[in-house]
Short mmCIF file of C-alpha atoms and ligand atoms in Angstrom, two decimals:
data_model
loop_
_atom_site.label_atom_id
_atom_site.label_comp_id
_atom_site.label_asym_id
_atom_site.label_seq_id
_atom_site.Cartn_x
_atom_site.Cartn_y
_atom_site.Cartn_z
CA MET A 1 64.10 86.38 75.92
CA ALA A 2 65.00 87.00 79.38
CA VAL A 3 64.10 84.38 81.94
CA SER A 4 64.85 83.95 86.07
CA VAL A 5 66.06 80.39 86.39
CA LYS A 6 66.57 79.02 90.27
CA ILE A 7 68.01 75.41 90.55
CA ASP A 8 67.28 75.01 93.95
CA PRO A 9 68.64 72.52 95.45
CA ILE A 10 71.20 72.00 93.26
CA THR A 11 72.23 68.55 93.89
CA ARG A 12 75.26 65.91 94.12
CA ILE A 13 77.25 68.47 96.14
CA GLU A 14 77.53 68.56 99.88
CA GLY A 15 74.50 70.68 101.98
CA HIS A 16 72.11 72.64 101.00
CA LEU A 17 72.77 75.84 98.42
CA ALA A 18 70.09 77.68 95.41
CA VAL A 19 71.35 79.33 92.35
CA ARG A 20 69.33 81.56 90.69
CA LEU A 21 70.55 82.90 86.98
CA ASP A 22 68.86 85.69 85.00
CA ILE A 23 69.64 84.79 81.42
CA ASP A 24 68.92 86.78 78.92
CA GLY A 25 69.59 85.90 74.87
CA GLY A 26 70.88 82.75 75.95
CA VAL A 27 73.68 83.92 78.44
CA ILE A 28 73.90 84.31 81.79
CA GLN A 29 74.11 88.18 83.08
CA ASN A 30 73.63 87.56 86.92
CA ALA A 31 74.04 84.60 89.12
CA TYR A 32 73.12 84.73 92.99
CA ILE A 33 74.21 81.84 94.74
CA ALA A 34 72.46 81.13 98.44
CA GLY A 35 73.38 79.12 101.57
CA GLU A 36 70.32 77.90 102.59
CA MET A 37 70.65 76.26 106.21
CA TYR A 38 72.26 78.29 109.53
CA ARG A 39 73.82 75.34 111.81
CA GLY A 40 75.33 77.72 114.65
CA PHE A 41 78.69 75.69 115.38
CA GLU A 42 80.73 79.17 116.13
CA ALA A 43 78.19 80.00 118.71
CA ILE A 44 78.14 76.38 120.29
CA LEU A 45 81.39 76.81 121.21
CA GLN A 46 81.52 79.61 123.15
CA GLY A 47 82.24 78.91 126.55
CA ARG A 48 83.44 75.42 126.36
CA ASP A 49 86.36 73.98 127.04
CA PRO A 50 88.76 74.60 124.68
CA LEU A 51 89.80 70.94 124.16
CA ASP A 52 86.41 70.35 122.59
CA ALA A 53 87.16 72.72 119.66
CA GLN A 54 88.86 70.21 117.57
CA GLN A 55 86.19 67.66 118.12
CA ILE A 56 83.17 69.69 118.01
CA THR A 57 84.27 71.64 114.60
CA GLN A 58 84.98 67.89 113.33
CA ARG A 59 81.10 67.71 113.25
CA ILE A 60 80.64 70.09 110.99
CA CYS A 61 81.53 68.03 107.92
CA GLY A 62 81.64 64.60 107.47
CA VAL A 63 83.74 64.93 104.29
CA CYS A 64 86.78 67.29 105.32
CA PRO A 65 86.64 66.44 109.28
CA ILE A 66 90.80 66.21 109.50
CA SER A 67 91.25 69.36 108.18
CA HIS A 68 88.76 70.88 110.75
CA ALA A 69 90.72 69.26 113.29
CA ILE A 70 94.10 70.34 112.12
CA ALA A 71 92.75 73.87 111.75
CA SER A 72 91.45 73.59 115.05
CA CYS A 73 94.67 72.45 116.90
CA ALA A 74 97.02 74.77 115.30
CA ALA A 75 94.95 77.75 116.54
CA GLN A 76 95.03 76.17 119.64
CA GLU A 77 98.89 75.28 119.69
CA ALA A 78 99.32 79.09 118.66
CA VAL A 79 97.65 79.95 121.84
CA TYR A 80 99.27 77.38 123.61
CA GLY A 81 102.51 78.06 122.51
CA ILE A 82 103.29 74.08 121.12
CA VAL A 83 103.90 72.72 118.09
CA PRO A 84 103.55 68.60 117.51
CA PRO A 85 106.84 66.39 117.42
CA ASP A 86 107.82 65.02 114.53
CA ASN A 87 105.89 61.87 114.77
CA GLY A 88 102.81 63.90 115.61
CA ARG A 89 103.09 66.48 112.73
CA LEU A 90 103.92 62.94 110.34
CA LEU A 91 100.56 61.54 111.57
CA ARG A 92 98.46 64.41 111.07
CA ASN A 93 99.63 64.83 107.12
CA LEU A 94 98.84 60.70 106.89
CA ILE A 95 95.68 61.25 108.27
CA GLN A 96 94.90 64.30 106.44
CA GLY A 97 96.32 63.25 103.18
CA ALA A 98 93.89 59.97 103.28
CA ASN A 99 91.14 62.18 104.11
CA THR A 100 92.15 64.52 101.40
CA ILE A 101 92.69 62.12 98.65
CA GLN A 102 88.69 60.32 99.63
CA SER A 103 87.22 63.70 99.32
CA HIS A 104 88.80 64.42 95.61
CA VAL A 105 88.15 60.69 94.47
CA LEU A 106 84.33 61.19 96.00
CA HIS A 107 84.02 64.67 94.00
CA PHE A 108 85.01 63.46 90.61
CA TYR A 109 83.42 60.27 90.27
CA HIS A 110 80.13 60.42 92.62
CA LEU A 111 79.33 64.26 92.57
CA ALA A 112 80.77 65.87 89.57
CA ALA A 113 80.85 62.78 86.85
CA LEU A 114 77.74 62.10 86.18
CA ASP A 115 77.92 65.75 84.94
CA TYR A 116 79.29 64.37 81.61
CA ILE A 117 78.76 60.61 81.49
CA ASP A 118 75.65 58.45 80.05
CA VAL A 119 74.88 56.11 82.50
CA GLN A 120 71.99 54.54 79.78
CA PRO A 121 74.54 52.28 78.02
CA VAL A 122 74.12 50.10 81.21
CA ALA A 123 70.86 49.16 80.05
CA GLU A 124 72.22 47.81 76.73
CA TYR A 125 75.14 46.14 78.61
CA LYS A 126 76.55 42.80 76.81
CA GLY A 127 79.50 42.11 78.25
CA THR A 128 80.70 40.16 81.31
CA ASP A 129 82.13 42.58 83.81
CA GLN A 130 80.19 41.20 86.71
CA GLU A 131 79.62 44.79 88.54
CA ILE A 132 78.47 46.11 85.11
CA ILE A 133 76.13 43.51 85.33
CA SER A 134 74.84 43.82 89.04
CA LEU A 135 74.26 47.30 88.24
CA LYS A 136 72.26 46.83 85.23
CA LYS A 137 70.34 44.45 87.65
CA TRP A 138 70.09 47.15 89.99
CA MET A 139 68.89 49.86 87.64
CA GLU A 140 66.51 46.81 85.82
CA SER A 141 64.99 46.71 89.66
CA GLN A 142 64.38 50.32 89.86
CA SER A 143 63.05 51.05 86.35
CA GLY A 144 59.14 52.01 85.69
CA SER A 145 57.92 52.08 82.64
CA GLY A 146 59.63 53.04 79.19
CA GLY A 147 62.76 51.66 80.67
CA LEU A 148 63.60 55.00 83.04
CA PHE A 149 65.70 54.67 85.87
CA PRO A 150 63.83 56.92 88.58
CA LEU A 151 66.56 56.91 91.36
CA THR A 152 69.34 59.42 92.37
CA PRO A 153 72.09 59.29 91.70
CA PHE A 154 71.57 58.75 88.02
CA LEU A 155 67.64 60.62 87.49
CA PRO A 156 67.04 63.35 87.53
CA LYS A 157 69.34 64.47 85.24
CA TYR A 158 69.37 67.60 83.27
CA SER A 159 69.27 66.80 79.22
CA GLY A 160 72.17 68.24 77.04
CA GLY A 161 75.48 67.02 75.81
CA TYR A 162 77.00 64.12 77.21
CA ILE A 163 79.45 61.71 76.30
CA THR A 164 78.06 59.92 73.60
CA ASP A 165 80.23 56.90 72.71
CA PRO A 166 78.83 54.02 74.93
CA GLU A 167 82.55 51.91 75.58
CA LEU A 168 83.52 55.40 77.06
CA ASN A 169 80.38 55.71 79.00
CA ILE A 170 80.74 52.17 80.19
CA MET A 171 84.65 52.65 81.12
CA PHE A 172 83.57 55.56 83.15
CA VAL A 173 80.30 53.79 85.03
CA LYS A 174 83.16 51.27 85.71
CA HIS A 175 85.53 53.87 87.57
CA TYR A 176 82.94 55.14 89.30
CA MET A 177 82.14 51.84 90.87
CA ASP A 178 85.76 51.41 91.23
CA ALA A 179 85.56 54.92 92.99
CA PHE A 180 83.61 53.52 96.11
CA LYS A 181 86.35 51.02 96.78
CA ILE A 182 88.87 53.31 96.76
CA ARG A 183 87.05 55.61 98.77
CA SER A 184 86.62 52.70 101.81
CA LEU A 185 90.18 52.25 101.05
CA SER A 186 91.20 55.97 101.58
CA HIS A 187 88.94 55.53 105.03
CA GLN A 188 90.82 52.32 106.43
CA MET A 189 94.07 53.87 105.39
CA GLY A 190 93.40 56.85 107.60
CA ALA A 191 91.80 54.82 110.66
CA VAL A 192 95.35 52.78 111.22
CA PHE A 193 96.32 56.29 112.64
CA ALA A 194 93.40 57.79 113.19
CA GLY A 195 91.60 54.98 115.22
CA LYS A 196 88.55 55.82 113.42
CA LEU A 197 87.21 57.93 110.35
CA PRO A 198 85.77 60.03 109.46
CA HIS A 199 85.95 62.00 112.74
CA ALA A 200 89.20 61.38 114.71
CA PRO A 201 88.99 61.73 118.63
CA SER A 202 93.29 60.83 118.32
CA ILE A 203 94.07 64.28 116.88
CA ILE A 204 94.56 66.94 119.42
CA PRO A 205 96.58 69.88 120.15
CA GLY A 206 100.24 68.59 120.53
CA GLY A 207 100.35 65.73 117.99
CA VAL A 208 98.15 62.34 117.72
CA THR A 209 97.19 60.13 120.65
CA GLN A 210 97.97 57.07 118.15
CA SER A 211 101.28 55.16 118.47
CA VAL A 212 103.48 54.19 115.79
CA SER A 213 104.54 50.84 114.62
CA VAL A 214 106.27 49.07 111.97
CA SER A 215 102.80 46.99 111.59
CA LYS A 216 100.72 50.28 111.09
CA ILE A 217 103.19 51.86 108.91
CA LEU A 218 103.20 48.65 106.43
CA GLN A 219 99.30 48.74 106.82
CA TYR A 220 99.19 52.31 105.70
CA LYS A 221 101.44 51.51 102.91
CA SER A 222 100.10 48.85 101.47
CA ILE A 223 96.68 50.18 101.47
CA LEU A 224 98.25 53.50 99.70
CA ASP A 225 99.97 51.49 97.03
CA GLN A 226 96.48 50.23 95.77
CA ILE A 227 95.55 53.80 95.76
CA ARG A 228 98.10 55.26 94.15
CA THR A 229 97.79 52.61 91.26
CA PHE A 230 94.11 53.67 91.06
CA ILE A 231 95.17 57.84 90.93
CA ASP A 232 98.33 56.85 88.50
CA THR A 233 96.14 54.53 86.01
CA VAL A 234 92.47 55.51 86.50
CA TYR A 235 91.79 59.22 88.29
CA ILE A 236 93.88 61.21 86.18
CA PRO A 237 93.84 59.41 82.71
CA ASP A 238 90.12 59.81 83.15
CA VAL A 239 90.40 63.73 84.06
CA ILE A 240 92.51 64.36 80.86
CA GLU A 241 90.17 61.89 78.89
CA LEU A 242 86.91 64.14 80.04
CA ALA A 243 89.08 67.44 78.80
CA ILE A 244 89.50 65.46 75.75
CA ALA A 245 85.63 64.90 75.51
CA PHE A 246 85.10 68.18 76.60
CA PRO A 247 87.22 70.80 75.30
CA ASP A 248 85.00 73.96 75.64
CA TYR A 249 85.15 73.43 79.04
CA MET A 250 88.29 74.15 79.62
CA ALA A 251 87.48 78.05 78.72
CA ILE A 252 83.81 77.90 80.17
CA GLY A 253 83.54 79.22 84.37
CA LYS A 254 86.51 81.22 84.01
CA GLY A 255 87.06 82.98 87.53
CA TYR A 256 88.38 85.63 88.15
CA GLY A 257 91.86 84.67 88.26
CA ASP A 258 92.70 85.72 91.60
CA LEU A 259 93.53 82.66 93.94
CA LEU A 260 94.36 81.99 97.55
CA SER A 261 96.14 79.21 98.93
CA PHE A 262 96.85 78.74 102.66
CA GLY A 263 99.56 75.94 102.54
CA ALA A 264 99.24 72.52 104.24
CA TYR A 265 101.36 69.35 105.16
CA PRO A 266 104.12 70.57 107.40
CA GLU A 267 107.43 69.14 106.68
CA ASN A 268 109.70 70.47 109.43
CA GLU A 269 108.61 71.55 113.01
CA THR A 270 108.33 74.54 112.53
CA GLY A 271 105.86 74.61 109.73
CA GLU A 272 107.57 76.79 107.84
CA LYS A 273 108.34 74.54 105.02
CA LYS A 274 104.90 72.59 103.81
CA LEU A 275 104.36 70.22 101.30
CA LEU A 276 101.47 72.71 99.82
CA THR A 277 102.80 76.20 100.34
CA PRO A 278 101.02 79.07 101.02
CA GLY A 279 100.42 82.12 98.36
CA LEU A 280 98.14 84.01 96.33
CA LEU A 281 97.73 84.89 93.14
CA VAL A 282 95.99 88.56 92.47
CA LYS A 283 96.03 90.33 89.38
CA GLY A 284 98.76 87.49 88.05
CA GLU A 285 100.98 88.55 90.76
CA ILE A 286 102.13 86.11 93.26
CA ARG A 287 102.13 87.02 96.75
CA ASP A 288 102.40 86.22 100.29
CA VAL A 289 99.52 85.93 102.36
CA ASP A 290 98.97 87.99 105.34
CA PRO A 291 95.68 86.78 107.16
CA ILE A 292 95.36 90.51 108.49
CA ASP A 293 93.69 91.31 105.36
CA ILE A 294 90.98 89.21 105.47
CA ARG A 295 87.27 90.50 106.49
CA GLU A 296 84.09 88.78 106.18
CA ASP A 297 81.52 91.36 104.59
CA VAL A 298 77.73 90.45 105.67
CA ARG A 299 75.65 92.50 103.66
CA TYR A 300 73.70 90.02 101.68
CA SER A 301 73.93 87.23 104.61
CA TYR A 302 71.48 86.59 106.94
CA TYR A 303 73.46 88.08 109.75
CA SER A 304 72.82 91.33 112.04
CA SER A 305 76.35 91.19 113.14
CA ALA A 306 79.22 94.03 112.06
CA SER A 307 80.01 93.86 108.35
CA ALA A 308 83.80 93.80 107.09
CA ALA A 309 85.09 92.15 110.58
CA ARG A 310 88.59 90.97 110.70
CA PRO A 311 87.88 87.34 111.99
CA PHE A 312 88.94 87.86 115.44
CA GLU A 313 86.45 90.79 115.89
CA SER A 314 83.88 89.04 113.59
CA ARG A 315 80.33 87.71 115.29
CA THR A 316 78.24 85.36 113.89
CA THR A 317 74.46 86.75 114.61
CA PRO A 318 71.55 85.00 112.90
CA ASP A 319 68.74 87.41 111.22
CA ALA A 320 66.73 85.17 109.30
CA LYS A 321 64.20 87.96 108.55
CA LYS A 322 67.22 90.67 107.21
CA GLN A 323 66.17 92.56 104.08
CA ASN A 324 68.06 92.35 100.98
CA ALA A 325 70.13 89.33 102.38
CA TYR A 326 70.06 86.21 100.48
CA SER A 327 72.25 83.73 101.74
CA TRP A 328 73.79 81.85 104.92
CA LEU A 329 77.20 82.59 104.17
CA LYS A 330 79.17 85.42 104.85
CA ALA A 331 81.38 86.67 102.10
CA PRO A 332 85.07 86.72 103.05
CA ARG A 333 87.04 89.24 101.19
CA TYR A 334 90.98 90.11 101.18
CA GLN A 335 91.66 93.34 100.75
CA GLY A 336 88.42 93.76 99.14
CA ARG A 337 88.89 90.92 96.58
CA ALA A 338 87.07 87.51 95.95
CA LEU A 339 89.58 85.04 96.07
CA GLU A 340 89.18 81.47 94.68
CA ALA A 341 90.34 78.71 96.97
CA GLY A 342 90.97 74.84 95.93
CA PRO A 343 93.03 72.78 94.60
CA LEU A 344 93.13 74.88 91.71
CA ALA A 345 94.78 77.77 93.81
CA THR A 346 97.28 75.45 95.39
CA VAL A 347 98.49 73.73 92.25
CA MET A 348 98.65 77.21 90.47
CA VAL A 349 100.52 79.00 93.00
CA MET A 350 103.02 76.51 93.26
CA TYR A 351 103.13 75.93 89.70
CA LEU A 352 103.64 79.77 89.17
CA ARG A 353 106.56 79.94 91.66
CA ASN A 354 107.94 76.62 90.32
CA GLU A 355 107.91 75.31 93.92
CA ASN A 356 107.55 71.54 93.09
CA SER A 357 109.18 69.68 90.27
CA LYS A 358 106.05 67.08 90.11
CA ILE A 359 103.41 69.80 89.81
CA ARG A 360 105.24 70.99 87.13
CA THR A 361 106.00 67.99 85.36
CA LEU A 362 102.26 66.22 85.47
CA LEU A 363 100.54 69.76 84.62
CA ASP A 364 102.88 70.60 81.53
CA ASN A 365 102.48 67.25 80.51
CA ILE A 366 98.64 67.32 80.79
CA LEU A 367 98.17 70.70 79.17
CA LYS A 368 100.81 69.35 76.32
CA LYS A 369 98.14 66.75 75.45
CA LEU A 370 95.24 69.13 75.80
CA GLY A 371 96.85 71.81 73.75
CA LYS A 372 95.68 74.12 76.37
CA THR A 373 98.15 76.64 78.29
CA PRO A 374 98.30 77.17 82.26
CA GLN A 375 95.61 80.28 81.63
CA ASP A 376 93.51 77.53 80.50
CA MET A 377 93.63 76.42 84.07
CA ASN A 378 91.20 78.99 84.65
CA SER A 379 87.73 77.22 83.81
CA THR A 380 85.61 74.31 84.95
CA LEU A 381 87.79 71.42 84.04
CA GLY A 382 91.06 73.21 85.15
CA ARG A 383 89.45 72.90 88.52
CA HIS A 384 89.21 68.77 87.88
CA ILE A 385 92.61 68.88 86.67
CA ALA A 386 94.06 70.68 89.44
CA ARG A 387 92.06 68.63 92.58
CA ALA A 388 93.44 65.14 90.56
CA ILE A 389 97.18 66.74 90.28
CA GLN A 390 96.62 67.72 94.10
CA CYS A 391 95.38 64.05 95.00
CA LYS A 392 98.28 62.56 93.07
CA VAL A 393 101.24 64.92 94.89
CA ILE A 394 99.72 64.28 98.31
CA ALA A 395 99.54 60.41 97.86
CA ASP A 396 102.97 60.02 96.49
CA ARG A 397 104.26 62.25 99.41
CA CYS A 398 102.36 60.26 101.76
CA SER A 399 104.24 57.23 101.29
CA GLU A 400 107.42 59.21 102.05
CA TRP A 401 106.22 60.45 105.29
CA ALA A 402 104.91 56.98 105.98
CA ASP A 403 108.64 55.82 106.00
CA LEU A 404 109.83 59.18 107.87
CA LEU A 405 107.91 57.77 111.32
CA ILE A 406 109.78 56.36 114.14
CA PRO A 407 108.45 53.83 115.62
CA GLU A 408 108.06 54.32 119.87
CA LYS A 409 109.18 57.44 119.56
CA PRO A 410 106.42 60.16 121.19
CA THR A 411 102.94 61.12 119.15
CA TYR A 412 102.41 64.43 121.10
CA ARG A 413 103.77 67.26 123.34
CA ASP A 414 102.18 68.25 126.52
CA PHE A 415 100.96 71.31 127.33
CA MET A 416 99.36 73.71 129.61
CA ILE A 417 96.15 75.77 129.06
CA PRO A 418 96.57 79.59 129.54
CA GLU A 419 93.79 81.81 131.18
CA SER A 420 93.49 83.87 127.96
CA GLY A 421 95.12 84.05 124.84
CA ARG A 422 93.86 84.14 120.94
CA GLY A 423 95.72 82.41 117.91
CA PHE A 424 94.36 81.24 114.32
CA GLY A 425 95.01 77.71 112.41
CA LEU A 426 95.56 77.72 108.69
CA THR A 427 95.36 74.62 106.64
CA GLU A 428 94.52 73.28 102.77
CA ALA A 429 90.84 71.53 103.32
CA PRO A 430 90.32 69.43 100.32
CA ARG A 431 88.76 72.40 99.27
CA GLY A 432 91.03 74.99 99.68
CA ALA A 433 91.68 77.38 102.16
CA LEU A 434 90.69 76.91 105.72
CA GLY A 435 90.97 79.00 108.96
CA HIS A 436 90.06 78.51 112.41
CA TRP A 437 90.21 81.40 114.85
CA ILE A 438 90.15 80.88 118.82
CA GLU A 439 90.25 83.19 121.88
CA LEU A 440 90.33 82.24 125.13
CA GLU A 441 89.16 84.08 128.48
CA ASP A 442 89.35 82.07 131.83
CA ARG A 443 90.15 79.01 129.99
CA LYS A 444 87.64 79.37 127.87
CA ILE A 445 86.36 79.73 124.63
CA LYS A 446 85.24 83.20 124.31
CA THR A 447 84.94 83.31 120.84
CA TYR A 448 85.26 81.21 117.67
CA GLN A 449 85.37 82.00 114.04
CA CYS A 450 85.94 79.43 111.13
CA ILE A 451 86.91 80.42 107.91
CA ILE A 452 85.98 77.88 104.99
CA PRO A 453 86.75 77.23 101.34
CA THR A 454 83.53 76.80 100.07
CA THR A 455 82.45 80.12 102.25
CA TRP A 456 85.15 82.13 99.78
CA ASN A 457 84.23 80.34 96.95
CA CYS A 458 80.31 80.30 97.35
CA SER A 459 80.31 83.47 98.83
CA PRO A 460 77.48 85.98 97.94
CA ARG A 461 78.08 89.58 96.56
CA ASP A 462 79.96 91.72 99.62
CA ASP A 463 79.49 95.25 101.03
CA ASN A 464 80.20 96.85 97.25
CA GLY A 465 78.15 94.50 95.73
CA LEU A 466 80.99 92.62 94.37
CA PRO A 467 79.87 88.58 93.56
CA GLY A 468 81.43 85.68 94.89
CA PRO A 469 83.96 83.55 93.07
CA VAL A 470 81.39 81.23 91.69
CA GLU A 471 78.66 83.89 91.09
CA HIS A 472 81.35 85.43 88.98
CA ALA A 473 82.49 82.09 86.90
CA LEU A 474 78.54 81.98 85.95
CA ALA A 475 77.99 84.98 84.77
CA GLY A 476 78.65 85.32 81.13
CA THR A 477 78.00 81.78 80.66
CA SER A 478 76.17 80.27 77.46
CA VAL A 479 73.33 78.25 78.13
CA ALA A 480 72.04 76.66 75.06
CA ASP A 481 68.67 76.04 77.19
CA SER A 482 67.70 77.40 80.34
CA GLU A 483 65.06 74.99 80.81
CA ASN A 484 68.11 72.64 81.41
CA PRO A 485 71.22 74.97 82.64
CA LEU A 486 73.60 71.92 82.53
CA GLU A 487 76.41 74.19 81.86
CA ALA A 488 75.92 76.12 85.00
CA VAL A 489 75.31 73.12 87.30
CA ARG A 490 78.85 71.86 85.44
CA ILE A 491 80.73 74.88 86.79
CA VAL A 492 79.22 74.95 90.25
CA ARG A 493 80.10 71.40 90.92
CA ALA A 494 83.50 72.27 89.73
CA PHE A 495 84.06 74.27 92.69
CA ASP A 496 83.42 70.92 94.94
CA PRO A 497 80.97 73.07 97.48
CA CYS A 498 80.38 72.05 100.37
CA ILE A 499 77.42 74.11 102.36
CA ALA A 500 77.58 71.94 105.23
CA CYS A 501 81.16 73.64 106.19
CA ALA A 502 80.65 76.95 104.39
CA VAL A 503 77.42 77.75 106.75
CA HIS A 504 78.78 76.34 109.63
NI1 LIG B 601 82.13 70.08 104.06
FE1 LIG B 601 84.94 71.40 103.67
C1 LIG B 601 84.75 73.02 102.59
C2 LIG B 601 86.54 71.08 102.60
S1 LIG B 601 86.29 73.15 105.02
S2 LIG B 601 84.17 69.87 102.88
O1 LIG B 601 84.47 74.27 102.09
O2 LIG B 601 87.64 70.48 102.22
O3 LIG B 601 87.68 71.84 105.88
#
């Protein structure tokens, strides 16, 4: 029987996202995903002092603000003709690294894990772990009749196949609790050099306003050591454990396989060398990225501005009553292709190019343990595995970057703002390829456009009717019970959507 199921809102993600699934014979035939809220940051920026941009765009999101600051500064630096000195570049990498680690741990434990683990065994817990005991007490204090836990984040949830082993569930719950501390530590670590987080006033065009001292380096590194231990001994093993428990999900949620990475974390002053390298995977072939090939379609988006415009020409004119539109996200396309952004893209581009021996070894070891191949990474659990690998590679490198800082050396360069000019800045936010495009006139912002990883991933259909990457990954999925579309939410959440960013 054909049914149409709406999940609205889909919870445990950032922002407001609705999913409509047309299900027939237990299989998703078509998926439509919709960002449900207009924000208007690009309009807010018009006419302002360009130096407001890296501050205002950070407010697009509380999860990935540092990446917005860095993309904005890079776009401005392209106009001002400057780059940060080594200390400034390293400080940015260290702050962005801290923010990305926080985001990845948040995503796996606090947004996605509850799709797989069952919290119920906590209610029967007889052990001595004080944190589990206090969670059990909290649950009891929240419970109504019948032992239900009516409050989020644990309920309501879809019924379906969760982990059944009580000990494994308790272990995951324990790590869920530990992950709060790791996120807090990540923020503290980033704030050593950012001044404060999540929104950092210290990141400015030309570098970072904070100074470097031996005590700050030691402070950063001592926190990082704790975080790296968690990544190595908890996060990565847990992702593998999940892949062992849910082997089907190394096939469910297959995307187009066309991937986009802008690259991030410059390793030298010019930024030609980066820790995460840019690249595209299209039809199984690795290519270089040329941003000129990016356009944004709006045929099915609530905008009356022109469709298929390149970012410098693109405008964002809201039209809430537009016929046939169903999402507030635009549909970015690269040479007409719907590319997937995210750690899967960066990790696979680098893996296939054999550019980073750590990524190759980590991924090969994990795949060997699971009896899977690199092709299986194009899947729901492949996205989680890639995120964990990226998290480790960034955390490990942060430790080395901290050693490269030179106390008392400059952390920023001065600059002049020209009358006019245009530039763009690209980076890898936690959720993937992020770009900001700025044009100045009379030393003010004439236009500002952001293209965001979740806009790529959760885009609606484009001018040619081509579904966005998440819509595509959902289509063809078997759903055991259309009243409980657990498979669908697992697929969507594995992309780590942020609609606050996507509809900026
Ligand atoms: Ni709001 Fe963001 C997205 C990330 S863009 S979380 O999508 O990561 O910087």
